[in-house]
CSV table of C-alpha atoms in Angstrom, one decimal:
chain,number,residue,atom,x,y,z
H,1,MET,CA,20.5,0.9,35.3
H,2,VAL,CA,22.2,2.3,38.4
H,3,GLU,CA,23.8,-0.3,40.6
H,4,ALA,CA,23.0,-0.4,44.3
H,5,SER,CA,25.4,1.4,46.5
H,6,VAL,CA,26.3,0.6,50.0
H,7,THR,CA,23.1,0.8,52.0
H,8,ASP,CA,24.2,-1.0,55.2
H,9,PHE,CA,25.8,1.2,57.8
H,10,PHE,CA,27.8,-0.3,60.7
H,11,GLU,CA,28.4,2.5,63.2
H,12,ASN,CA,30.4,0.6,65.8
H,13,PRO,CA,33.6,-1.1,64.5
H,14,LEU,CA,33.4,-3.6,67.4
H,15,VAL,CA,31.2,-5.7,65.2
H,16,GLU,CA,33.6,-5.7,62.3
H,17,ASN,CA,36.9,-7.3,63.6
H,18,ILE,CA,36.3,-10.7,65.2
H,19,SER,CA,39.9,-12.1,65.2
H,20,ILE,CA,40.7,-14.1,68.4
H,21,VAL,CA,43.1,-11.6,69.8
H,22,ASN,CA,40.7,-8.7,69.3
H,23,ASN,CA,37.8,-10.8,70.5
H,24,ILE,CA,39.4,-11.5,73.9
H,25,GLY,CA,40.1,-7.8,74.5
H,26,VAL,CA,36.7,-6.7,73.4
H,27,LYS,CA,34.9,-9.3,75.5
H,28,LEU,CA,36.9,-8.6,78.7
H,29,PHE,CA,36.4,-4.9,78.2
H,30,LEU,CA,32.6,-5.3,77.7
H,31,THR,CA,32.2,-7.1,81.0
H,32,SER,CA,33.7,-4.1,82.9
H,33,TYR,CA,31.7,-1.7,80.7
H,34,TYR,CA,28.5,-3.3,81.8
H,35,HIS,CA,29.5,-3.5,85.5
H,36,LYS,CA,29.0,0.3,85.6
H,37,PHE,CA,25.3,-0.2,84.6
H,38,MET,CA,24.9,-2.9,87.3
H,39,VAL,CA,26.1,-0.5,90.0
H,40,ILE,CA,24.8,2.8,88.8
H,41,PRO,CA,21.9,2.3,86.2
H,42,THR,CA,22.4,5.5,84.2
H,43,GLY,CA,24.0,6.4,80.8
H,44,TYR,CA,22.2,3.5,79.2
H,45,TYR,CA,20.5,4.6,75.9
H,46,PHE,CA,18.2,2.9,73.5
H,47,TYR,CA,20.9,2.6,70.8
H,48,PHE,CA,24.6,1.8,71.0
H,49,GLY,CA,25.7,4.5,68.7
H,50,PHE,CA,28.9,5.6,67.0
H,51,ASN,CA,32.0,5.8,69.2
H,52,GLN,CA,29.9,5.0,72.3
H,53,ILE,CA,32.0,1.8,73.0
H,54,PRO,CA,35.7,2.2,72.1
H,55,ILE,CA,37.9,-0.5,70.6
H,56,PRO,CA,40.1,-1.6,73.4
H,57,SER,CA,43.6,-3.0,73.1
H,58,SER,CA,44.0,-6.5,74.5
H,59,PHE,CA,46.7,-5.1,76.8
H,60,SER,CA,44.8,-2.0,78.0
H,61,LEU,CA,44.5,-1.4,81.7
H,62,LYS,CA,40.7,-2.1,81.7
H,63,VAL,CA,41.2,-5.4,79.9
H,64,ILE,CA,44.0,-6.5,82.2
H,65,ALA,CA,42.0,-5.4,85.3
H,66,SER,CA,38.9,-7.3,84.0
H,67,SER,CA,41.1,-10.4,83.4
H,68,ILE,CA,42.4,-10.3,87.0
H,69,ILE,CA,39.0,-9.8,88.5
H,70,HIS,CA,37.5,-12.7,86.6
H,71,LEU,CA,40.5,-15.0,87.5
H,72,LEU,CA,40.0,-14.0,91.2
H,73,ALA,CA,36.3,-14.7,90.8
H,74,LEU,CA,37.0,-18.2,89.5
H,75,LEU,CA,39.4,-18.7,92.3
H,76,MET,CA,36.7,-17.6,94.8
H,77,ILE,CA,34.3,-20.1,93.2
H,78,THR,CA,36.8,-22.9,93.7
H,79,VAL,CA,37.5,-22.0,97.3
H,80,LEU,CA,33.9,-21.7,98.2
H,81,LEU,CA,33.0,-24.9,96.4
H,82,PHE,CA,35.6,-26.9,98.4
H,83,LYS,CA,34.9,-25.2,101.7
H,84,ARG,CA,31.2,-25.4,101.2
H,85,LYS,CA,30.7,-22.0,102.8
H,86,LYS,CA,28.7,-18.9,101.9
H,87,GLU,CA,26.4,-20.7,99.5
H,88,ASN,CA,24.6,-17.5,98.5
H,89,LEU,CA,27.9,-15.9,97.4
H,90,LEU,CA,28.8,-19.1,95.5
H,91,LEU,CA,25.4,-19.1,93.8
H,92,GLY,CA,26.0,-15.5,92.7
H,93,PHE,CA,29.4,-16.3,91.2
H,94,VAL,CA,28.1,-19.4,89.4
H,95,VAL,CA,25.1,-17.6,87.9
H,96,TYR,CA,27.3,-14.7,86.9
H,97,PHE,CA,29.7,-17.0,84.9
H,98,ILE,CA,26.9,-19.1,83.4
H,99,PHE,CA,25.4,-16.0,81.8
H,100,LEU,CA,28.8,-14.7,80.7
H,101,LEU,CA,29.8,-18.0,79.0
H,102,PRO,CA,28.6,-16.9,75.5
H,103,ILE,CA,31.2,-14.1,75.6
H,104,LEU,CA,33.9,-15.6,77.8
H,105,ILE,CA,34.4,-18.5,75.4
H,106,PHE,CA,36.9,-16.7,73.4
H,107,LEU,CA,36.7,-18.8,70.3
H,108,ASP,CA,33.0,-17.7,69.9
H,109,SER,CA,32.6,-15.1,67.2
H,110,THR,CA,30.1,-13.0,69.1
H,111,ALA,CA,31.6,-9.6,69.6
H,112,GLY,CA,30.9,-5.9,70.2
H,113,ILE,CA,27.4,-4.6,70.6
H,114,ILE,CA,25.8,-8.0,70.4
H,115,ALA,CA,28.1,-9.5,73.1
H,116,VAL,CA,27.2,-6.7,75.5
H,117,ARG,CA,23.6,-7.9,75.5
H,118,TYR,CA,24.7,-11.2,76.9
H,119,SER,CA,26.6,-9.6,79.7
H,120,PHE,CA,23.4,-7.9,80.8
H,121,ASN,CA,22.0,-11.2,81.8
H,122,ALA,CA,24.9,-11.6,84.2
H,123,SER,CA,23.5,-8.8,86.2
H,124,LEU,CA,21.4,-11.4,88.1
H,125,GLY,CA,24.6,-13.1,89.3
H,126,PHE,CA,26.3,-9.8,89.9
H,127,SER,CA,23.3,-8.7,92.1
H,128,LEU,CA,23.4,-11.9,94.1
H,129,ILE,CA,27.2,-11.4,94.7
H,130,LEU,CA,26.7,-7.8,95.7
H,131,THR,CA,23.8,-8.6,98.0
H,132,SER,CA,25.6,-11.5,99.6
H,133,LEU,CA,28.7,-9.4,100.3
H,134,LEU,CA,26.5,-6.6,101.8
H,135,VAL,CA,24.6,-9.1,104.0
H,136,TYR,CA,27.8,-10.8,105.2
H,137,GLY,CA,29.4,-7.4,105.9
H,138,TYR,CA,26.4,-6.2,107.9
H,139,HIS,CA,26.5,-9.4,110.1
H,140,SER,CA,30.3,-8.9,110.6
H,141,LYS,CA,31.5,-8.5,114.2
H,142,GLN,CA,33.7,-5.6,113.2
H,143,LYS,CA,31.8,-2.3,113.5
H,144,MET,CA,33.7,-0.6,110.7
H,145,VAL,CA,32.8,-3.4,108.2
H,146,LYS,CA,29.2,-3.4,109.4
H,147,PHE,CA,29.0,0.4,108.9
H,148,VAL,CA,30.6,0.3,105.4
H,149,SER,CA,28.2,-2.4,104.3
H,150,LEU,CA,25.2,-0.4,105.6
H,151,PHE,CA,26.4,2.8,104.1
H,152,ALA,CA,27.1,1.1,100.7
H,153,PHE,CA,23.6,-0.5,100.8
H,154,SER,CA,22.0,3.0,101.5
H,155,VAL,CA,23.9,4.6,98.6
H,156,ILE,CA,23.1,1.8,96.2
H,157,PHE,CA,19.4,1.8,97.2
H,158,ILE,CA,19.0,5.6,96.9
H,159,THR,CA,20.8,5.9,93.6
H,160,SER,CA,19.0,2.9,92.1
H,161,VAL,CA,15.6,4.2,93.1
H,162,PHE,CA,16.4,7.7,91.7
H,163,PHE,CA,17.8,6.5,88.4
H,164,THR,CA,15.0,3.9,88.0
H,165,ILE,CA,12.3,6.6,88.5
H,166,SER,CA,14.2,8.9,86.1
H,167,ARG,CA,14.5,6.1,83.5
H,168,ASN,CA,10.8,5.2,83.8
H,169,ARG,CA,9.9,8.9,83.2
H,170,ASP,CA,12.4,9.3,80.3
H,171,TRP,CA,11.3,6.0,78.7
H,172,LYS,CA,7.6,6.3,79.4
H,173,ASN,CA,6.9,5.8,75.6
H,174,LYS,CA,8.7,6.1,72.3
H,175,GLU,CA,8.3,9.8,72.1
H,176,THR,CA,9.9,10.5,75.5
H,177,LEU,CA,12.6,7.9,74.8
H,178,PHE,CA,13.7,9.5,71.6
H,179,SER,CA,13.4,13.0,73.0
H,180,HIS,CA,15.6,12.2,75.9
H,181,ASP,CA,18.2,9.8,74.5
H,182,LEU,CA,18.9,11.5,71.2
H,183,LYS,CA,20.5,14.4,73.1
H,184,TYR,CA,23.3,11.9,73.9
H,185,LEU,CA,23.5,10.2,70.5
H,186,LYS,CA,24.3,13.1,68.3
H,187,GLN,CA,27.0,11.1,66.5
H,188,SER,CA,24.8,8.2,65.8
H,189,TYR,CA,23.3,7.9,62.3
H,190,MET,CA,20.9,5.1,63.1
H,191,ALA,CA,19.6,6.6,66.2
H,192,ASN,CA,18.9,10.0,64.5
H,193,ARG,CA,17.3,8.2,61.5
H,194,MET,CA,15.0,6.1,63.8
H,195,GLY,CA,14.0,9.2,65.8
H,196,GLY,CA,13.3,11.2,62.6
H,197,ILE,CA,11.1,8.4,61.1
H,198,TYR,CA,9.2,8.1,64.4
H,199,PHE,CA,8.4,11.8,64.7
H,200,LYS,CA,7.4,11.8,61.0
H,201,PHE,CA,5.0,9.0,61.9
H,202,LEU,CA,3.6,11.0,64.8
H,203,ALA,CA,3.1,14.0,62.6
H,204,GLU,CA,1.0,11.8,60.2
H,205,GLN,CA,-1.4,10.9,63.0
H,206,GLU,CA,-2.2,14.6,63.9
H,207,SER,CA,-4.7,16.9,62.3
H,208,ALA,CA,-3.3,18.8,59.2
H,209,ASN,CA,-1.6,22.1,60.1
H,210,SER,CA,-2.2,21.6,63.8
H,211,SER,CA,0.4,23.0,66.2
H,212,GLN,CA,1.2,19.5,67.4
H,213,GLN,CA,1.8,18.3,63.9
H,214,GLN,CA,4.1,21.2,63.2
H,215,LYS,CA,6.0,20.3,66.4
H,216,TYR,CA,6.5,16.7,65.3
H,217,LEU,CA,7.5,17.8,61.8
H,218,THR,CA,10.1,20.1,63.2
H,219,SER,CA,11.6,17.2,65.3
H,220,ALA,CA,11.4,14.9,62.3
H,221,SER,CA,13.3,17.4,60.1
H,222,LYS,CA,15.9,18.0,62.9
H,223,TYR,CA,16.8,14.3,63.3
H,224,LEU,CA,16.6,13.2,59.7
H,225,ASN,CA,18.8,16.1,58.6
H,226,ALA,CA,21.2,15.2,61.5
H,227,ALA,CA,21.4,11.7,60.2
H,228,LYS,CA,22.0,13.0,56.7
H,229,GLU,CA,25.0,15.0,57.9
H,230,ILE,CA,26.5,11.9,59.4
H,231,TYR,CA,25.8,9.5,56.4
H,232,ASP,CA,24.1,10.3,53.2
H,233,GLN,CA,24.3,7.0,51.2
H,234,ASP,CA,21.2,5.3,52.6
H,235,PRO,CA,18.1,5.2,50.3
H,236,ILE,CA,15.8,4.7,53.3
H,237,LEU,CA,16.9,8.0,54.7
H,238,TRP,CA,16.2,9.8,51.4
H,239,GLN,CA,12.8,8.1,51.1
H,240,ASN,CA,11.8,9.5,54.5
H,241,LEU,CA,13.3,13.0,53.7
H,242,GLY,CA,11.3,13.0,50.6
H,243,LEU,CA,8.1,12.1,52.4
H,244,LEU,CA,8.8,14.8,55.0
H,245,HIS,CA,9.4,17.5,52.4
H,246,TRP,CA,6.3,16.4,50.5
H,247,LYS,CA,4.3,16.8,53.8
H,248,GLN,CA,5.8,20.3,54.3
H,249,GLU,CA,5.0,21.2,50.6
H,250,GLU,CA,8.6,21.6,49.8
H,251,TYR,CA,8.2,20.0,46.4
H,252,LYS,CA,11.7,20.6,44.9
H,253,GLN,CA,13.4,19.1,47.9
H,254,ALA,CA,11.0,16.2,47.9
H,255,PHE,CA,11.7,15.4,44.2
H,256,PHE,CA,15.5,15.6,44.8
H,257,SER,CA,15.2,13.3,47.8
H,258,PHE,CA,13.2,10.6,46.0
H,259,LYS,CA,15.4,10.9,43.0
H,260,ASN,CA,18.5,10.5,45.2
H,261,ALA,CA,16.9,7.4,46.8
H,262,VAL,CA,16.5,5.6,43.4
H,263,SER,CA,20.0,6.7,42.3
H,264,LEU,CA,21.6,5.2,45.4
H,265,ASP,CA,19.8,1.9,45.0
H,266,SER,CA,18.0,1.2,41.7
H,267,THR,CA,16.9,-2.2,43.0
H,268,ASN,CA,14.8,-0.8,45.9
H,269,THR,CA,11.2,-1.0,44.8
H,270,ALA,CA,10.0,1.1,47.8
H,271,SER,CA,12.2,4.0,46.5
H,272,TRP,CA,10.7,3.6,43.0
H,273,ASN,CA,7.2,3.6,44.4
H,274,TYR,CA,7.7,6.8,46.4
H,275,TYR,CA,9.3,8.4,43.4
H,276,GLY,CA,6.5,7.3,41.1
H,277,ASN,CA,3.8,8.5,43.6
H,278,PHE,CA,5.4,12.0,43.8
H,279,CYS,CA,5.8,12.3,40.0
H,280,GLU,CA,2.1,11.3,39.6
H,281,PHE,CA,1.2,13.9,42.2
H,282,ALA,CA,3.2,16.5,40.2
H,283,LYS,CA,1.4,15.4,37.0
H,284,ASP,CA,4.7,14.2,35.6
H,285,PHE,CA,3.1,11.0,34.3
H,286,ASP,CA,6.0,10.0,32.0
H,287,ARG,CA,8.4,9.7,35.0
H,288,ALA,CA,5.7,8.1,37.1
H,289,GLU,CA,5.1,5.4,34.4
H,290,GLU,CA,8.9,4.7,34.2
H,291,ALA,CA,9.1,4.3,38.0
H,292,TYR,CA,6.2,1.8,38.1
H,293,LYS,CA,7.7,-0.1,35.2
H,294,GLN,CA,10.9,-0.4,37.1
H,295,ILE,CA,8.9,-1.9,40.0
H,296,VAL,CA,7.2,-4.6,38.0
H,297,THR,CA,10.5,-5.4,36.2
H,298,LEU,CA,12.3,-5.9,39.5
H,299,GLU,CA,9.3,-7.7,41.1
H,300,PRO,CA,7.0,-9.3,38.5
H,301,THR,CA,4.6,-10.3,41.3
H,302,ASN,CA,4.2,-6.9,42.9
H,303,PRO,CA,0.5,-6.1,42.9
H,304,LEU,CA,1.0,-2.5,44.0
H,305,GLY,CA,3.3,-1.9,41.1
H,306,TYR,CA,0.8,-3.1,38.6
H,307,LYS,CA,-2.0,-1.1,40.3
H,308,ASN,CA,0.0,2.1,40.2
H,309,LEU,CA,1.1,1.5,36.6
H,310,THR,CA,-2.5,0.9,35.6
H,311,SER,CA,-3.5,4.2,37.2
H,312,VAL,CA,-0.8,6.3,35.6
H,313,LEU,CA,-1.6,4.7,32.1
H,314,LEU,CA,-5.2,5.7,32.6
H,315,ASN,CA,-4.2,9.2,33.5
H,316,GLN,CA,-2.4,9.4,30.1
H,317,GLN,CA,-5.3,7.8,28.3
H,318,LYS,CA,-3.1,4.8,27.3
H,319,ILE,CA,-6.1,2.4,27.6
H,320,ASP,CA,-4.8,-0.3,25.3
H,321,ASP,CA,-1.5,-0.4,27.1
H,322,ALA,CA,-3.2,-0.8,30.4
H,323,ILE,CA,-5.5,-3.5,29.2
H,324,PHE,CA,-2.6,-5.4,27.5
H,325,ILE,CA,-0.4,-5.3,30.7
H,326,ASN,CA,-3.2,-6.6,32.9
H,327,ARG,CA,-4.4,-9.3,30.5
H,328,LYS,CA,-0.9,-10.8,30.7
H,329,LEU,CA,-1.4,-11.1,34.4
H,330,LEU,CA,-4.4,-13.4,33.8
H,331,LEU,CA,-1.9,-16.1,32.7
H,332,ASP,CA,-0.3,-16.2,36.2
H,333,ASP,CA,-2.4,-18.0,38.8
H,334,GLU,CA,-1.0,-15.9,41.6
H,335,MET,CA,-1.5,-12.6,39.8
H,336,ARG,CA,-4.7,-13.3,38.1
H,337,LYS,CA,-7.0,-11.8,40.7
H,338,TYR,CA,-5.0,-8.5,40.6
H,339,GLY,CA,-5.2,-8.4,36.8
H,340,LEU,CA,-8.9,-8.8,37.0
H,341,GLU,CA,-9.2,-6.1,39.6
H,342,ASN,CA,-7.2,-3.7,37.5
H,343,LEU,CA,-9.2,-4.5,34.4
H,344,GLY,CA,-12.3,-3.7,36.4
H,345,HIS,CA,-11.0,-0.3,37.1
H,346,ILE,CA,-10.0,0.2,33.5
H,347,TYR,CA,-13.4,-0.6,32.2
H,348,LEU,CA,-15.0,1.5,34.9
H,349,ALA,CA,-12.9,4.4,33.7
H,350,ILE,CA,-14.1,4.1,30.1
H,351,ARG,CA,-17.7,3.6,31.3
H,352,ASP,CA,-17.9,0.0,30.3
H,353,THR,CA,-19.8,-0.8,33.5
H,354,ALA,CA,-20.9,-4.3,32.6
H,355,ASN,CA,-17.3,-5.5,31.9
H,356,ALA,CA,-16.1,-3.7,35.0
H,357,ILE,CA,-18.6,-5.5,37.3
H,358,GLN,CA,-17.8,-8.9,35.6
H,359,ASN,CA,-14.0,-8.5,36.1
H,360,PHE,CA,-14.5,-7.3,39.7
H,361,ASN,CA,-16.7,-10.3,40.6
H,362,GLN,CA,-14.2,-12.7,38.9
H,363,ALA,CA,-11.4,-11.2,41.0
H,364,PHE,CA,-13.4,-11.8,44.2
H,365,ASP,CA,-14.1,-15.4,43.0
H,366,GLU,CA,-10.3,-15.8,42.5
H,367,GLY,CA,-9.7,-14.8,46.1
H,368,LEU,CA,-9.3,-11.0,46.0
H,369,GLU,CA,-9.9,-9.7,49.5
H,370,ASN,CA,-11.1,-6.1,49.5
H,371,ASP,CA,-14.2,-5.5,51.5
H,372,VAL,CA,-14.5,-1.8,50.5
H,373,LEU,CA,-14.3,-2.6,46.8
H,374,LYS,CA,-16.8,-5.5,47.2
H,375,ARG,CA,-19.3,-3.2,48.9
H,376,ASP,CA,-18.9,-0.6,46.2
H,377,VAL,CA,-19.2,-3.2,43.4
H,378,SER,CA,-22.4,-4.5,45.1
H,379,LYS,CA,-23.9,-1.0,45.1
H,380,LEU,CA,-22.8,-0.4,41.5
H,381,SER,CA,-24.4,-3.7,40.4
H,382,LYS,CA,-27.8,-2.7,42.0
H,383,THR,CA,-27.6,0.7,40.4
H,384,PHE,CA,-26.6,-0.7,37.0
């Protein structure tokens, strides 16, 4: 039995090191990282990929600048609170800090990519602060301050409208999101894998050999192979590459991909199922049987594993083995209905219609839910 290899892939090391010293630098850096999105809403992609957010030193210029800015903001809150002036500005600062508390409490272990999600909520407070400053500047008696405030408002409004319209167009649906964002996430394994799987899904919804299906298959191949070039130790990736090659009738590559998936993680029942399905398709029933036996060994309550194992045993005319395996299921209250269903198919295959109908009906009485099978059995009963 091959042991499972590393199947988790952490692209951004910000989530790995959560020591207090590193945490402080990371969190202060991430606040400034997100301020850019608050002012100019662009460069924000659906996935925080590899090397997109650097690991900052606790003594880097950005971290020090962020520390000074937040200390000044706290000082501003204190001054405004005691003077009881500019309530809107005070409200903005308070809201900003309330939403940043999860990452500004330095002893908290939240770091990296997860922490940046919290700072997004602070954009409400940031917007209140910015709006208040612009309004106060516009009502200033000094013409230069008034002009700068009006100019700043115009620039922010125009750029925000432009980037919002662009983002809505680029993120209209999953297809446009992946097509747009993956151009900027070329180093991200997870982003390319997600995109490849989604385009493979789209291809499966299209008519066979249609131009649209070929377009989606090309995109799926592009992104799944890009993911493989970055990281090739994930069985889920090889499962999807296998399915893609199978769809494209590239059978040698499909077999290699499914075989690689089970080699990387012999405890993954999905990998064994895809491998077994392909071997059965290729008429390699011995390998298919071994794959399905691995599934029921790993998960003795896996109905699909027993159903597929029964099918491949029937294909090899191993009737007694198929009956024996499924009669053992009758001793398990949870698996009994599946054993009865499989026995029904076995007896139907050997033209023992009476026993087939009896087992199917017992399976329905035990709670098997299969409306299509129930309808077919009803027709068979009337005919028989």
